PDB file of C-alpha atoms in Angstrom:
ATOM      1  CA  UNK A   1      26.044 -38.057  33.441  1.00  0.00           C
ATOM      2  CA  UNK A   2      26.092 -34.277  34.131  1.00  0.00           C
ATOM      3  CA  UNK A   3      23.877 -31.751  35.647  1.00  0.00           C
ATOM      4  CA  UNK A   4      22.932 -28.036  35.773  1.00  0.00           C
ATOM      5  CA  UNK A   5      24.645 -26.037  38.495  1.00  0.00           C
ATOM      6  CA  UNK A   6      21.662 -24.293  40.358  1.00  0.00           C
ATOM      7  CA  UNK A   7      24.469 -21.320  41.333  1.00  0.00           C
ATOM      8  CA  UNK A   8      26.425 -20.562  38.040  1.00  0.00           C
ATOM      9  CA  UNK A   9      24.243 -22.495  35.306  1.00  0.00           C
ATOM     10  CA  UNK A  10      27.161 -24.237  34.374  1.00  0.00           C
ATOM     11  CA  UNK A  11      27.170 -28.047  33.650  1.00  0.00           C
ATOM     12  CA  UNK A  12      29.369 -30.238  35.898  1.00  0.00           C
ATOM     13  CA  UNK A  13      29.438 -34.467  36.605  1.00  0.00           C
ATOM     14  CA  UNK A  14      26.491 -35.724  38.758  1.00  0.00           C
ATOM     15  CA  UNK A  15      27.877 -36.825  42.002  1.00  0.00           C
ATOM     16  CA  UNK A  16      27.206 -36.825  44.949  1.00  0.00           C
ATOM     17  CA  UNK A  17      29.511 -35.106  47.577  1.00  0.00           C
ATOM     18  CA  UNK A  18      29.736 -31.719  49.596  1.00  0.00           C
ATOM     19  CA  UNK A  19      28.868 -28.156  48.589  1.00  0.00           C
ATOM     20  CA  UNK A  20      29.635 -24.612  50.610  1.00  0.00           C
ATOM     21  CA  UNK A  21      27.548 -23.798  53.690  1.00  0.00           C
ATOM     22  CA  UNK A  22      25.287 -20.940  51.664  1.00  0.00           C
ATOM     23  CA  UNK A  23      26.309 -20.725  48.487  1.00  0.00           C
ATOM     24  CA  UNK A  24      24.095 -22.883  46.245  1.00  0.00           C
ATOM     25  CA  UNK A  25      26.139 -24.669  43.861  1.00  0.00           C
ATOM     26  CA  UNK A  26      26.177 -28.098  42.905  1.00  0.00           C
ATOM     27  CA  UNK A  27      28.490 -31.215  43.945  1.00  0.00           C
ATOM     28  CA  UNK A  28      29.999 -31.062  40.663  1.00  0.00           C
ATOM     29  CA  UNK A  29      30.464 -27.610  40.271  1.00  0.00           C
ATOM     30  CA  UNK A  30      31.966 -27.480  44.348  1.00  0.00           C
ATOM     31  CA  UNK A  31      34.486 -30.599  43.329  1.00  0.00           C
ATOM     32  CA  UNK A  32      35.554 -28.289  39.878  1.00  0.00           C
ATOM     33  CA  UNK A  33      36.055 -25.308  42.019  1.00  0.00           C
ATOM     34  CA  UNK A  34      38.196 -26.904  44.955  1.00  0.00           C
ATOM     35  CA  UNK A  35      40.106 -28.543  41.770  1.00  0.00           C
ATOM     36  CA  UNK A  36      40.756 -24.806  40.459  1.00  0.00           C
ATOM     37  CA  UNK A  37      42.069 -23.669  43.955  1.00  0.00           C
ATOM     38  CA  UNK A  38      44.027 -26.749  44.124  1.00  0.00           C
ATOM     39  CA  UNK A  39      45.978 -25.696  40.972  1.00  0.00           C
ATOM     40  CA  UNK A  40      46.558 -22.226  42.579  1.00  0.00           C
ATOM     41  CA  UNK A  41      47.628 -23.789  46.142  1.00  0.00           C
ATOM     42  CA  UNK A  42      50.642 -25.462  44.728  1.00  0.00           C
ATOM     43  CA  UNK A  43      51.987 -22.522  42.618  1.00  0.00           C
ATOM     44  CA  UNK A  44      53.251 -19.164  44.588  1.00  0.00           C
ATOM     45  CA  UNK A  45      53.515 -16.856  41.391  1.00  0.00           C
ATOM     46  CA  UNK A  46      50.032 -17.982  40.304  1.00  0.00           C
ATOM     47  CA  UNK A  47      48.212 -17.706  43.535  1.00  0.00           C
ATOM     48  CA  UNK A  48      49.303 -14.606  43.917  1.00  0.00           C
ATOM     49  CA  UNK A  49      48.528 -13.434  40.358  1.00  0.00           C
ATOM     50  CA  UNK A  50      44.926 -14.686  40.808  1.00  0.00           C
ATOM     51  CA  UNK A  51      43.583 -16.525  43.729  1.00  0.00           C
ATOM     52  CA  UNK A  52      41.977 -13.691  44.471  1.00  0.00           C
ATOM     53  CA  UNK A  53      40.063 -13.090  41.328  1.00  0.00           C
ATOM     54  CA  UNK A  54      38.795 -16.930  41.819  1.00  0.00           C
ATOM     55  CA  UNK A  55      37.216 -16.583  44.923  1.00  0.00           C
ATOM     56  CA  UNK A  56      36.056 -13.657  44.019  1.00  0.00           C
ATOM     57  CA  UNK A  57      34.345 -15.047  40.873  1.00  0.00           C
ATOM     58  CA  UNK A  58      32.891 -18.109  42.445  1.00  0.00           C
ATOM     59  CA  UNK A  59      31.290 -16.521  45.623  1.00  0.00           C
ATOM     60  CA  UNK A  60      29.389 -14.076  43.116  1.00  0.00           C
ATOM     61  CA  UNK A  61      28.430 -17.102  40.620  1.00  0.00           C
ATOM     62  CA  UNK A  62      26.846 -18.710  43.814  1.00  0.00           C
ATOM     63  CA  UNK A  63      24.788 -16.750  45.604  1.00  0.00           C
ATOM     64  CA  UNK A  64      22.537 -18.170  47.786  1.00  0.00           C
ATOM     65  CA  UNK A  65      19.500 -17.782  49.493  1.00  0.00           C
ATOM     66  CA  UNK A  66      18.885 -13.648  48.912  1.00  0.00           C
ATOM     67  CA  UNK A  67      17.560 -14.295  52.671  1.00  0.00           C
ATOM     68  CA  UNK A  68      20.343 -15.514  54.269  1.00  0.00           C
ATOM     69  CA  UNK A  69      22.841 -12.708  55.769  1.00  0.00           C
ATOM     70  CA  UNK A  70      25.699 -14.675  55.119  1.00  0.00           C
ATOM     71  CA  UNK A  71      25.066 -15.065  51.155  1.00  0.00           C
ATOM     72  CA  UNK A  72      24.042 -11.123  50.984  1.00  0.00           C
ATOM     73  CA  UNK A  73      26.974 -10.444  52.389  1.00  0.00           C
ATOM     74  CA  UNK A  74      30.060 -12.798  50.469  1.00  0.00           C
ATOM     75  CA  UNK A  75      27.974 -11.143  46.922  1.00  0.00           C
ATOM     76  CA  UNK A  76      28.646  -7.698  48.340  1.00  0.00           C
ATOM     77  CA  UNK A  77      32.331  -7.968  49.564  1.00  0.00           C
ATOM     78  CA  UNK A  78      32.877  -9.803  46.856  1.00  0.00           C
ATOM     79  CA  UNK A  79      31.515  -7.598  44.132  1.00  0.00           C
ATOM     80  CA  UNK A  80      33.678  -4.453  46.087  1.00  0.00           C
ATOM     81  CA  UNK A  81      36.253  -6.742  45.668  1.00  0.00           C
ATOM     82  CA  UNK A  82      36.338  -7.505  42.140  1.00  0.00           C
ATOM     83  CA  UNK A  83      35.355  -3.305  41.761  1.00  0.00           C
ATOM     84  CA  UNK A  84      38.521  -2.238  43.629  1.00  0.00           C
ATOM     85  CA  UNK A  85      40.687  -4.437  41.729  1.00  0.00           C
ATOM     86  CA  UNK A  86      38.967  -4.001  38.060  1.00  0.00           C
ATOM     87  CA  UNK A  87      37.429  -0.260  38.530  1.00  0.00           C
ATOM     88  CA  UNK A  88      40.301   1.145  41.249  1.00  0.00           C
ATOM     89  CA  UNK A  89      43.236  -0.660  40.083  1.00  0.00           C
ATOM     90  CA  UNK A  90      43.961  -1.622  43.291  1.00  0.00           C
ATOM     91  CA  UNK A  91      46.623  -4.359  44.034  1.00  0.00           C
ATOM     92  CA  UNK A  92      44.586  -7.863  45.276  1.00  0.00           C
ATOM     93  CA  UNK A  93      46.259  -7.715  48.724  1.00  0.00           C
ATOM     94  CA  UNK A  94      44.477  -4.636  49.292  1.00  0.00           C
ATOM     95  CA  UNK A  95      40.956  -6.123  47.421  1.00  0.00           C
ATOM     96  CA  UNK A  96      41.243  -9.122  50.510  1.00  0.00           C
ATOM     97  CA  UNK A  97      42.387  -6.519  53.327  1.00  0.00           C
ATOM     98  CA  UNK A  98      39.405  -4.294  52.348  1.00  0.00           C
ATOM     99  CA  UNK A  99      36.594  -7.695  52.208  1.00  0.00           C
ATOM    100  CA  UNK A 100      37.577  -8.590  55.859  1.00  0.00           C
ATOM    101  CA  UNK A 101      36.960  -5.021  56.808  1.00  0.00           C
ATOM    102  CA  UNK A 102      33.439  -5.241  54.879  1.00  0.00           C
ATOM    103  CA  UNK A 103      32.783  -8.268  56.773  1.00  0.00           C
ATOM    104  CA  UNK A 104      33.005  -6.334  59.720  1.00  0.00           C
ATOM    105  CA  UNK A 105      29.992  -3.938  59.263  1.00  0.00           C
ATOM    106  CA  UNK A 106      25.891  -4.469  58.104  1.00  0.00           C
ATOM    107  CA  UNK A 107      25.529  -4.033  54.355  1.00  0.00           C
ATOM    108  CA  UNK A 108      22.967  -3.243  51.815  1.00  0.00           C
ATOM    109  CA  UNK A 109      20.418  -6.309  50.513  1.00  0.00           C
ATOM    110  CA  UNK A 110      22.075  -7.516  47.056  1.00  0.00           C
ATOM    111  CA  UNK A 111      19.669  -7.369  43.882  1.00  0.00           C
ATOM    112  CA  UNK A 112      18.428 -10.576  42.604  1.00  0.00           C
ATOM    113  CA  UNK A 113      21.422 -13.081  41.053  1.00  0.00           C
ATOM    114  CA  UNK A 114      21.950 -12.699  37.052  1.00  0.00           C
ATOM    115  CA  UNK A 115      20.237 -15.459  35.180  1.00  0.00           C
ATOM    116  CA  UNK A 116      23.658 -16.862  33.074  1.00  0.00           C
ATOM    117  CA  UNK A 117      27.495 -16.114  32.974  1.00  0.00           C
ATOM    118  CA  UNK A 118      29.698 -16.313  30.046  1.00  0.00           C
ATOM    119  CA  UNK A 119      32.529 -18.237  32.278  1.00  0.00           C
ATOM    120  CA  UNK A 120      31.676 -20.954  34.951  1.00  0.00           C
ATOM    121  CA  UNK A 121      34.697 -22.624  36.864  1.00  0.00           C
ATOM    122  CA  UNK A 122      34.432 -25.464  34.735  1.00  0.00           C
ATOM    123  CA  UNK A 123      35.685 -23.218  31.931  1.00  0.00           C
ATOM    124  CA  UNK A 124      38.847 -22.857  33.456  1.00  0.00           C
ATOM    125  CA  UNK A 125      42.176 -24.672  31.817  1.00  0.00           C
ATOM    126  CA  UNK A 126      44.162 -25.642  34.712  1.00  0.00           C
ATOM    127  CA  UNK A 127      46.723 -27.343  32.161  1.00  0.00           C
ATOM    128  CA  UNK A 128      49.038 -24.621  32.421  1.00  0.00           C
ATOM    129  CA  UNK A 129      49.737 -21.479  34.373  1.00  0.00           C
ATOM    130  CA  UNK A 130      49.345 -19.081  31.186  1.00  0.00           C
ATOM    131  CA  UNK A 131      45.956 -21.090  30.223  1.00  0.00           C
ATOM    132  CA  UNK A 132      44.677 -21.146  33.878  1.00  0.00           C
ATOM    133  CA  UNK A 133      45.672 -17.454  34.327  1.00  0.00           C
ATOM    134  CA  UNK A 134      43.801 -15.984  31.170  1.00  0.00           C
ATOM    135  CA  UNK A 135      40.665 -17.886  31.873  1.00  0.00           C
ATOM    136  CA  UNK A 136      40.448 -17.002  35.611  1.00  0.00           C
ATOM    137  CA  UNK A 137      41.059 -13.515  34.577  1.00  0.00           C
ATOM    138  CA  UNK A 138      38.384 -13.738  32.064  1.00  0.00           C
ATOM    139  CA  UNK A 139      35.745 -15.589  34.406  1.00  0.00           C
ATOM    140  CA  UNK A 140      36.546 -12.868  37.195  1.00  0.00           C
ATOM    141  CA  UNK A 141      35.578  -9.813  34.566  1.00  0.00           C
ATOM    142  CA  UNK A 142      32.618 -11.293  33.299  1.00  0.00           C
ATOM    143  CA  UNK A 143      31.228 -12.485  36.642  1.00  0.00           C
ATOM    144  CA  UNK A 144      31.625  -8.655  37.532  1.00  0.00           C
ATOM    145  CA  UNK A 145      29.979  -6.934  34.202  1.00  0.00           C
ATOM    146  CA  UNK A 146      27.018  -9.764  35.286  1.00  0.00           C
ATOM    147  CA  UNK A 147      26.587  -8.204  38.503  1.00  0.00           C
ATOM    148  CA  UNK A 148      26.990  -4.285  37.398  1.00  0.00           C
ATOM    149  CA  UNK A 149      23.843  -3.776  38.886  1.00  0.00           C
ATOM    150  CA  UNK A 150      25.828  -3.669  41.696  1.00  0.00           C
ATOM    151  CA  UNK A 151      28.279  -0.495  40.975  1.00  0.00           C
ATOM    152  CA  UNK A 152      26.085   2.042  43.477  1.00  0.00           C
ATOM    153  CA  UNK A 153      26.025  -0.175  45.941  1.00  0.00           C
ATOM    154  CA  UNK A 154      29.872  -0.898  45.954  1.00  0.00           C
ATOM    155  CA  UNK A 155      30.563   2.795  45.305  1.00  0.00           C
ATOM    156  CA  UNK A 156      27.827   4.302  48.039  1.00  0.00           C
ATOM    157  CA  UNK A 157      29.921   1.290  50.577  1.00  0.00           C
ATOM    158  CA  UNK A 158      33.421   2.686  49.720  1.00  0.00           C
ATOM    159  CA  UNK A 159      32.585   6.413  49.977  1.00  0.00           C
ATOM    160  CA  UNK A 160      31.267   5.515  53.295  1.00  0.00           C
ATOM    161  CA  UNK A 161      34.492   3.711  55.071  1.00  0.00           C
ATOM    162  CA  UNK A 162      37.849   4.236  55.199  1.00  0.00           C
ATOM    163  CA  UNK A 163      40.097   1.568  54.007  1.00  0.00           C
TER     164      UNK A 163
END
């Protein structure tokens, strides 16, 4: 049996077991995700080429509650993120360095959550590095042309700080 991820809209196995704090995602959809990282965790070279772009993906696929500080918050550093690696071509250690310093201060409310994506996690082909690459790097850009609403916001928070 499967069911509907209420984060992503993706569908994942029904079980029953643990999901994140305040992003809404399914049990099936958490287990895929921590089986993605996984993957990344025991290769260097591919953790490094993409990690980032994975968190990243799944934090904006999984939004939570748009009243909970926490969950406006991950969309928002995430987004900036995914925009100063995609839009800035900006290396990914400097996408996570910049996110903690976002954590750091109050941001903007987030718009409401897009109603599908193109990827989901489960879409991802952990079978090899290339495969598990390509798709994460496919997942990460469409997650961020789903949330382009988003490009003032990002752009109004960078011209605003110093990273």
């Amino acid at each position: 049996m499967s069911s509907i991820c209420p984060g992503c809209g993706g569908r994942f196995a029904d079980i029953d077991g643990p999901v994140h704090a305040y992003m809404t995602s399914s049990p099936g959809c958490w287990q895929a995700y921590g089986q993605v990282l996984a993957h990344e965790y025991t290769d260097k070279a591919l953790f490094d080429a993409i990690h980032r772009l994975s968190v990243d993906a799944y934090a904006l696929q999984h939004p939570g509650d748009l009243n909970d500080r926490r969950a406006n918050q991950s969309v928002i550093i995430h987004y900036v993120s995914l925009f100063l690696i995609f839009e800035e071509n900006q290396p990914h250690e400097f996408a996570t360095r910049a996110l903690k310093k976002l954590s750091k201060i109050s941001l903007p409310q987030r718009p409401h959550a897009p109603k599908t994506y193109d990827w989901v996690v489960g879409d991802i082909d952990i079978s090899n590095v290339r495969s598990h690459k390509n798709c994460v790097k496919q997942w990460a850009q469409a997650t961020y042309q789903a949330w382009s609403d988003l490009e003032p916001i990002a752009r109004s928070i960078l011209s605003d700080i110093e990273l």
